Amino acid sequence: MMGSGQEERARLIVYEEDEMNQGFKRRVWEESKRMWAIAFPAMVCRVTTYGAYVVSQASFGHITQVDLAAYALVQTILVRFSNGILLGMASVTETLCGEAYGAKQYDILGVHLQRSWIVNSAVATAMVPFYVYATPLLRVLGQEEDIAVAAGIISLWFIPVLYLNVYGMTMQMFLQAQHKNTVVTWLFTILFFVHALLSWVFVYIMNWGLPGVMIALIIAFGVKVLGEAIYIFGGWCPVTWKGFDRAAFAELMPVLKSSTSSGVMLCIQVWYNAVLVLLAGYMKYATVAISAFSICLNVSTWELMICLGFLGAACVRVSNELGRGNGKAAKFSVEVILYTSLFIGIFFWILCLAFGHQISYLFTSSEEVAKAVSSLSVPLAFSILLNNVGPVLSGVAIGCGSQGLVAIVNMCSYYVIGIPVGVLLAYAADLEVKGIWIGMMCGMVTQTIALLYITWKIDWAEEVKKASKRLSHF
């Protein structure tokens, strides 16, 4: 039997363990609340924005099959490419604003926003020729003539959306960095419902066809950008927006350098999907292959929009804590976000396995396309699972300002491994669209493993020092 002293020590040990467990649970709960306060609005933003593109694709799918394939090419090649660059460049605004907000240097947030407008507008203008000359570009790439001509018409309609995204994305990052998430959530929700309503009116009631779909898209994005501008300029950001400042024209080169590396980081990943769609266009039944692949890619990317909410949360939480000088809190935040995202990924993985065969009928009435989509349901489910890890780790890199390293990882994962494997399986092994998708998964697996290793090796004390240097430099 234990003596009274031993019993007391045992009780103390149990009490201390309970206290530690309660303390850990409390920390997880508090961090989860902070995470969801950022992640949920970011998810709504991403899902509704991408949902607007998906609604447009669904509308095209009920016009003609050529228009559907043409829209898929424009969205996957041009729009993803330009949005990838602009989103990556806008993420630098989130990093810089997040660190400044964490360090309570509120005055500089508005200057960072204005600098991003200058730099990103110049980059968007440089991309306009790709939209103007989409038809000859697609001809050079070997796409079918009728699809290339239709895509050239659709691409011109996307030029206003390109410029609206310059201002919309940067203002969104500006607001998220200072935790003004409610207004962002409402504006993006309005965007989606305005677009869905106008698409229904213009396409199905007024029978405007292609112009109706694109006018609805432009109006919806315009409403969202106008709402953000009114909120920022109208006095709801009194601490962080002091009006237009000449200082925005200074230190543009460091911003351009950081923005370019960040844009390349996301663009490499986004352009990878475009290359795969192009490969689908070289197959025997190009229209069916492109339509089926783009439908699966849209489903995967729509779920990825949820994961990008966690990317935003990781970026803001890491940059805020590094700005405060608290590396340990940044590390703990990463762990909570990663496990939460993985749990949600498992849920969607199960959902996709259960209903993968019915997905295609949301986008098309073609039995050929539906059959091709059905054959990809299992690879699609595993891609969705991988989606829930990579973006969080990329968000950590953005929060730490390490976009250049991730760009190298993405390049090697997708272009050295993913595309060659996809081509080999699609053409040599005669797996066609399924082979391309499996190749894409190989690239995703490689990227995930590499980013996990990079995140594990982060020296958080050193990252605090780097953040301090960035704050003093900008």
XYZ file of C-alpha atoms in Angstrom:
474
model
C 0.000 0.000 0.000
C 1.139 3.530 -0.723
C 1.891 5.882 2.134
C 0.130 9.200 2.535
C 3.130 11.026 0.971
C 3.057 8.796 -2.073
C -0.696 9.243 -2.431
C -0.288 13.019 -2.248
C 2.431 12.984 -4.904
C 0.249 10.792 -7.135
C -2.657 13.225 -6.731
C -0.376 16.148 -7.557
C 0.863 14.394 -10.718
C -2.705 13.686 -11.830
C -3.687 17.291 -11.049
C -0.740 18.694 -13.028
C -1.544 16.442 -15.986
C -5.184 17.579 -15.886
C -4.047 21.196 -15.760
C -1.722 20.631 -18.723
C -4.494 18.926 -20.696
C -6.949 21.675 -19.854
C -4.357 24.285 -20.778
C -3.651 22.582 -24.096
C -7.352 22.205 -24.892
C -7.898 25.870 -24.034
C -5.031 26.905 -26.334
C -6.422 24.765 -29.157
C -9.887 26.226 -28.634
C -8.634 29.817 -28.607
C -6.476 29.272 -31.691
C -9.348 27.522 -33.470
C -11.572 30.546 -32.853
C -8.910 32.864 -34.280
C -8.394 30.535 -37.239
C -12.072 30.201 -38.131
C -12.579 33.964 -37.789
C -10.181 34.294 -40.735
C -10.632 30.970 -42.545
C -14.431 30.939 -42.842
C -14.752 34.362 -44.523
C -11.791 33.464 -46.757
C -13.532 30.199 -47.694
C -16.723 32.076 -48.546
C -14.673 34.467 -50.687
C -12.901 31.711 -52.601
C -15.924 29.421 -52.980
C -18.261 32.171 -54.158
C -15.690 33.666 -56.556
C -14.919 30.326 -58.112
C -18.594 29.457 -57.907
C -19.297 32.398 -60.198
C -16.954 30.870 -62.795
C -18.589 27.464 -62.344
C -22.069 28.949 -62.785
C -20.806 30.527 -66.005
C -19.461 27.178 -67.177
C -22.747 25.475 -66.349
C -24.561 28.132 -68.389
C -22.235 27.564 -71.350
C -22.785 23.816 -70.994
C -26.449 24.356 -71.772
C -25.746 26.571 -74.815
C -23.447 24.497 -77.063
C -20.759 21.864 -76.475
C -18.207 23.955 -78.444
C -18.889 26.987 -76.227
C -18.439 24.788 -73.150
C -15.077 23.502 -74.386
C -14.008 27.047 -75.423
C -14.966 28.504 -72.047
C -13.087 25.650 -70.336
C -9.946 26.533 -72.313
C -10.198 30.270 -71.583
C -10.939 29.776 -67.906
C -8.313 27.095 -67.385
C -5.526 28.632 -69.485
C -5.954 32.419 -69.484
C -8.099 33.166 -66.421
C -6.347 30.704 -64.104
C -2.982 31.903 -65.362
C -3.703 35.610 -64.802
C -5.614 35.062 -61.547
C -2.774 32.875 -60.277
C -0.287 35.673 -60.874
C -2.565 38.359 -59.408
C -3.538 36.268 -56.378
C 0.101 35.442 -55.716
C 1.086 39.101 -56.013
C -1.834 40.169 -53.826
C -0.723 37.668 -51.160
C 2.358 39.848 -50.607
C -0.062 42.609 -49.592
C -1.511 40.196 -47.038
C 1.951 39.292 -45.700
C 3.153 42.898 -45.384
C -0.155 44.180 -44.015
C -0.402 41.233 -41.611
C 3.067 41.816 -40.180
C 2.476 45.581 -39.918
C -0.875 44.989 -38.201
C 0.711 42.530 -35.759
C 3.434 45.087 -34.998
C 0.757 47.830 -34.606
C 2.254 49.894 -37.438
C -1.234 50.732 -38.694
C -0.392 53.762 -40.856
C 1.655 51.717 -43.314
C -1.203 49.325 -44.266
C -2.835 51.837 -46.602
C 0.504 52.538 -48.282
C 1.053 48.803 -48.873
C -2.396 48.622 -50.485
C -1.679 51.522 -52.844
C 1.680 50.078 -53.835
C -0.002 46.797 -54.706
C -2.472 48.647 -56.968
C 0.364 50.261 -58.904
C 2.403 47.083 -59.330
C -0.521 44.735 -60.009
C -2.190 47.096 -62.509
C 1.009 47.213 -64.540
C 1.241 43.418 -64.549
C -2.437 43.048 -65.548
C -1.901 45.427 -68.472
C 1.037 43.309 -69.631
C -1.303 40.285 -69.716
C -4.033 41.925 -71.842
C -2.441 40.893 -75.208
C -2.889 37.231 -74.259
C -6.650 37.859 -74.037
C -6.766 39.886 -77.257
C -4.845 37.294 -79.290
C -6.314 34.165 -77.678
C -7.479 32.618 -80.980
C -4.086 32.670 -82.776
C -2.425 31.574 -79.531
C -4.682 28.523 -79.288
C -4.128 27.765 -82.987
C -0.376 27.724 -82.389
C -0.965 25.358 -79.479
C -2.806 23.004 -81.848
C -6.384 23.376 -80.623
C -9.337 22.680 -82.946
C -10.339 25.665 -85.115
C -13.953 26.004 -83.948
C -12.915 25.843 -80.280
C -10.074 28.368 -80.823
C -12.396 30.877 -82.554
C -15.077 30.604 -79.851
C -12.420 30.947 -77.123
C -11.102 34.138 -78.761
C -14.531 35.765 -78.470
C -15.015 34.689 -74.856
C -11.521 35.856 -73.805
C -12.259 39.487 -74.770
C -15.130 39.528 -72.282
C -12.725 38.589 -69.488
C -10.538 41.737 -69.818
C -12.788 43.850 -67.508
C -12.787 40.970 -64.993
C -8.966 40.971 -65.113
C -8.775 44.592 -63.940
C -11.566 44.175 -61.401
C -9.558 41.339 -59.843
C -6.503 43.604 -59.470
C -8.381 45.867 -57.068
C -10.717 43.262 -55.613
C -7.985 40.824 -54.536
C -5.719 43.460 -52.996
C -8.523 45.148 -51.048
C -9.625 41.730 -49.820
C -6.084 40.988 -48.521
C -5.927 44.452 -46.920
C -9.150 43.798 -45.014
C -8.305 40.211 -44.042
C -4.909 41.221 -42.623
C -6.687 43.420 -40.062
C -9.426 40.842 -39.347
C -12.239 42.775 -41.019
C -13.733 39.539 -42.266
C -17.478 40.017 -41.884
C -17.746 42.642 -44.606
C -15.604 40.509 -46.922
C -17.910 37.534 -46.374
C -21.037 39.531 -47.169
C -19.581 41.124 -50.295
C -18.498 37.807 -51.794
C -21.822 36.196 -50.932
C -23.565 39.054 -52.747
C -21.215 38.519 -55.718
C -22.271 34.884 -56.086
C -26.011 35.451 -55.780
C -25.983 38.498 -58.055
C -24.135 36.494 -60.684
C -26.398 33.446 -60.365
C -29.534 35.606 -60.594
C -28.290 37.657 -63.555
C -27.094 34.512 -65.380
C -30.534 32.981 -65.013
C -32.256 36.162 -66.226
C -29.871 36.913 -69.118
C -29.366 33.347 -70.383
C -32.508 31.383 -69.602
C -35.173 34.122 -69.694
C -33.807 36.780 -72.080
C -31.928 34.252 -74.225
C -28.803 36.430 -74.587
C -26.480 33.416 -74.777
C -22.731 34.110 -74.492
C -23.019 37.912 -73.917
C -25.566 37.265 -71.167
C -23.225 34.951 -69.248
C -20.277 37.364 -69.441
C -22.259 40.537 -68.670
C -23.588 38.834 -65.539
C -20.016 37.938 -64.510
C -18.679 41.469 -65.045
C -21.548 43.111 -63.119
C -21.147 40.697 -60.189
C -17.400 41.351 -59.834
C -18.006 45.082 -60.237
C -20.528 45.113 -57.380
C -18.064 43.334 -55.089
C -15.158 45.689 -55.873
C -17.402 48.742 -55.445
C -18.522 47.439 -52.042
C -14.913 46.973 -50.873
C -13.971 50.467 -52.059
C -16.941 52.071 -50.279
C -16.071 50.250 -47.053
C -12.386 51.268 -47.124
C -12.796 54.847 -48.378
C -16.038 55.519 -46.484
C -14.456 55.655 -43.025
C -14.798 52.049 -41.830
C -10.980 51.631 -41.760
C -10.066 54.865 -39.932
C -6.862 53.541 -38.395
C -5.372 51.811 -41.435
C -6.606 54.010 -44.329
C -5.468 57.629 -44.167
C -6.103 58.459 -47.811
C -3.876 58.392 -50.862
C -0.200 58.913 -50.080
C 2.794 59.818 -52.247
C 4.813 57.303 -50.247
C 3.074 54.600 -52.303
C 5.323 55.520 -55.241
C 8.471 54.900 -53.183
C 10.036 51.477 -52.567
C 8.156 49.965 -55.513
C 11.027 47.717 -56.621
C 11.158 45.641 -53.385
C 7.377 45.243 -53.631
C 7.668 44.209 -57.287
C 10.399 41.700 -56.421
C 8.396 40.136 -53.570
C 5.184 40.201 -55.593
C 6.840 38.569 -58.600
C 8.238 35.653 -56.583
C 4.835 35.182 -54.939
C 3.039 35.409 -58.292
C 5.397 32.863 -59.824
C 4.805 30.551 -56.855
C 1.053 30.336 -57.469
C 1.248 30.736 -61.225
C 3.433 27.648 -61.600
C 0.773 25.625 -59.808
C -2.147 27.197 -61.685
C -0.445 26.978 -65.106
C 0.161 23.292 -64.426
C -3.590 22.651 -64.647
C -3.725 24.622 -67.888
C -0.991 22.476 -69.436
C -2.943 19.355 -68.527
C -6.089 20.722 -70.195
C -4.027 21.460 -73.303
C -2.828 17.848 -73.290
C -6.462 16.736 -73.130
C -7.078 18.862 -76.236
C -4.665 16.708 -78.256
C -6.613 13.508 -77.663
C -8.794 11.719 -80.184
C -12.088 13.102 -78.924
C -10.835 16.556 -77.897
C -14.176 18.186 -77.094
C -15.244 15.363 -74.763
C -11.774 15.092 -73.187
C -11.486 18.838 -72.489
C -15.032 19.056 -71.124
C -14.639 16.009 -68.850
C -11.230 17.041 -67.553
C -12.315 20.628 -66.916
C -15.454 19.487 -65.047
C -13.341 17.328 -62.712
C -10.830 20.139 -62.391
C -13.631 22.562 -61.511
C -14.946 20.229 -58.787
C -11.434 19.760 -57.397
C -10.697 23.472 -57.590
C -14.009 24.410 -55.974
C -13.095 22.231 -52.985
C -9.614 23.761 -53.165
C -11.262 27.143 -52.623
C -12.241 25.897 -49.149
C -8.629 24.895 -48.556
C -7.478 28.332 -49.707
C -9.470 29.668 -46.768
C -7.022 27.795 -44.554
C -4.182 29.172 -46.687
C -5.429 32.675 -45.906
C -5.776 31.812 -42.215
C -2.246 30.382 -42.091
C -0.836 33.429 -43.860
C -2.593 35.967 -41.614
C -1.998 34.117 -38.352
C 1.694 33.456 -39.104
C 2.358 37.021 -40.324
C 0.484 38.543 -37.347
C 2.414 36.472 -34.797
C 5.761 37.048 -36.509
C 4.969 40.783 -36.534
C 4.340 40.534 -32.778
C 7.619 38.652 -32.352
C 5.973 35.418 -31.169
C 7.411 32.520 -33.202
C 6.044 29.811 -30.892
C 2.484 31.067 -31.320
C 2.971 31.059 -35.107
C 4.118 27.421 -35.004
C 1.186 26.360 -32.819
C -1.223 28.126 -35.166
C 0.184 26.208 -38.137
C -0.347 22.879 -36.350
C -3.984 23.651 -35.474
C -4.805 24.845 -38.998
C -3.121 21.853 -40.675
C -4.950 19.221 -38.617
C -8.292 20.998 -39.048
C -7.855 21.190 -42.824
C -6.870 17.520 -43.043
C -9.968 16.450 -41.113
C -12.204 18.394 -43.517
C -10.324 16.865 -46.464
C -11.171 13.368 -45.253
C -14.848 14.361 -45.128
C -14.866 15.579 -48.752
C -12.820 12.555 -49.844
C -15.578 10.251 -48.539
C -18.260 12.460 -50.107
C -16.586 12.361 -53.523
C -16.179 8.579 -53.423
C -19.871 8.223 -52.613
C -21.279 10.635 -55.213
C -18.510 10.869 -57.819
C -20.657 9.314 -60.563
C -23.423 11.925 -60.250
C -21.214 15.048 -60.349
C -21.040 15.455 -64.120
C -24.788 16.024 -64.590
C -24.495 19.349 -62.738
C -22.445 20.665 -65.661
C -23.543 18.854 -68.798
C -26.332 16.819 -70.366
C -23.912 14.929 -72.655
C -23.753 11.197 -71.847
C -20.257 10.937 -73.377
C -18.874 13.651 -71.114
C -20.697 12.208 -68.095
C -19.162 8.771 -68.702
C -15.660 10.268 -68.991
C -16.143 12.217 -65.742
C -17.381 9.083 -63.973
C -14.155 7.241 -64.863
C -12.198 9.930 -62.996
C -14.220 9.860 -59.766
C -11.705 7.851 -57.683
C -8.577 9.848 -58.719
C -10.647 13.002 -58.182
C -11.417 11.955 -54.586
C -7.734 11.454 -53.744
C -6.824 14.780 -55.358
C -9.355 16.471 -53.096
C -7.702 14.856 -50.064
C -4.291 16.197 -51.115
C -5.829 19.641 -51.669
C -6.282 19.990 -47.923
C -2.578 19.839 -47.057
C -0.608 21.701 -49.740
C -2.445 25.081 -49.515
C -1.974 25.300 -45.739
C 1.763 24.740 -46.126
C 1.866 27.306 -48.942
C 0.083 29.740 -46.608
C 2.821 29.209 -44.033
C 5.426 30.040 -46.687
C 3.543 33.211 -47.693
C 3.241 34.253 -44.040
C 7.005 33.784 -43.643
C 7.786 35.541 -46.939
C 9.358 32.371 -48.441
C 7.429 32.311 -51.707
C 10.567 31.883 -53.833
C 11.431 28.545 -52.219
C 7.896 27.243 -52.756
C 8.066 28.343 -56.402
C 11.085 26.043 -56.877
C 9.238 23.164 -55.158
C 6.189 23.693 -57.385
C 8.312 23.796 -60.528
C 10.072 20.522 -59.731
C 6.943 18.740 -58.473
C 4.678 19.622 -61.378
C 6.914 20.048 -64.396
C 9.687 17.541 -63.669
C 7.413 14.835 -62.244
C 3.690 15.536 -62.779
C 3.536 16.405 -66.496
C 6.008 13.723 -67.738
C 4.182 11.033 -65.739
C 0.810 12.273 -67.038
C 1.994 12.256 -70.670
C 3.490 8.780 -70.278
C 0.315 7.328 -68.765
C -2.046 9.169 -71.125
C -0.350 8.299 -74.405
C 2.104 5.427 -73.840
C -0.138 3.507 -71.413
C -3.280 4.596 -73.343
C -5.059 5.772 -70.163
C -5.964 9.092 -71.855
C -7.671 11.570 -69.484
C -7.262 9.290 -66.473
C -3.512 9.099 -67.141
C -3.237 12.898 -67.173
C -5.098 13.105 -63.876
C -2.895 10.468 -62.216
C 0.150 12.435 -63.374
C -1.330 15.530 -61.754
C -1.726 13.593 -58.501
C 1.930 12.505 -58.611
C 2.918 16.174 -58.791
C 0.625 17.008 -55.869
C 2.069 14.201 -53.724
C 5.626 15.367 -54.423
C 4.744 18.974 -53.582
C 3.023 17.970 -50.335
C 5.977 15.891 -49.107
C 8.472 18.663 -49.936
C 6.401 21.384 -48.236
C 5.895 19.222 -45.138
C 9.667 18.860 -44.842
C 10.255 22.609 -45.352
C 7.634 23.495 -42.723
C 9.087 20.988 -40.260
C 12.556 22.562 -40.637
C 11.428 26.175 -40.084
C 13.411 28.049 -37.411
C 10.658 30.235 -35.962
C 13.038 32.453 -33.973
C 14.871 33.245 -37.207
C 11.554 33.985 -38.975
C 10.760 36.583 -36.296
C 14.051 38.332 -37.090
C 13.305 38.273 -40.832
C 9.842 39.763 -40.236
C 11.399 42.531 -38.157
C 13.792 43.357 -41.031
C 10.899 43.484 -43.529
C 8.960 45.850 -41.283
C 11.919 48.221 -40.995
C 12.700 48.007 -44.736
C 9.219 48.745 -46.059
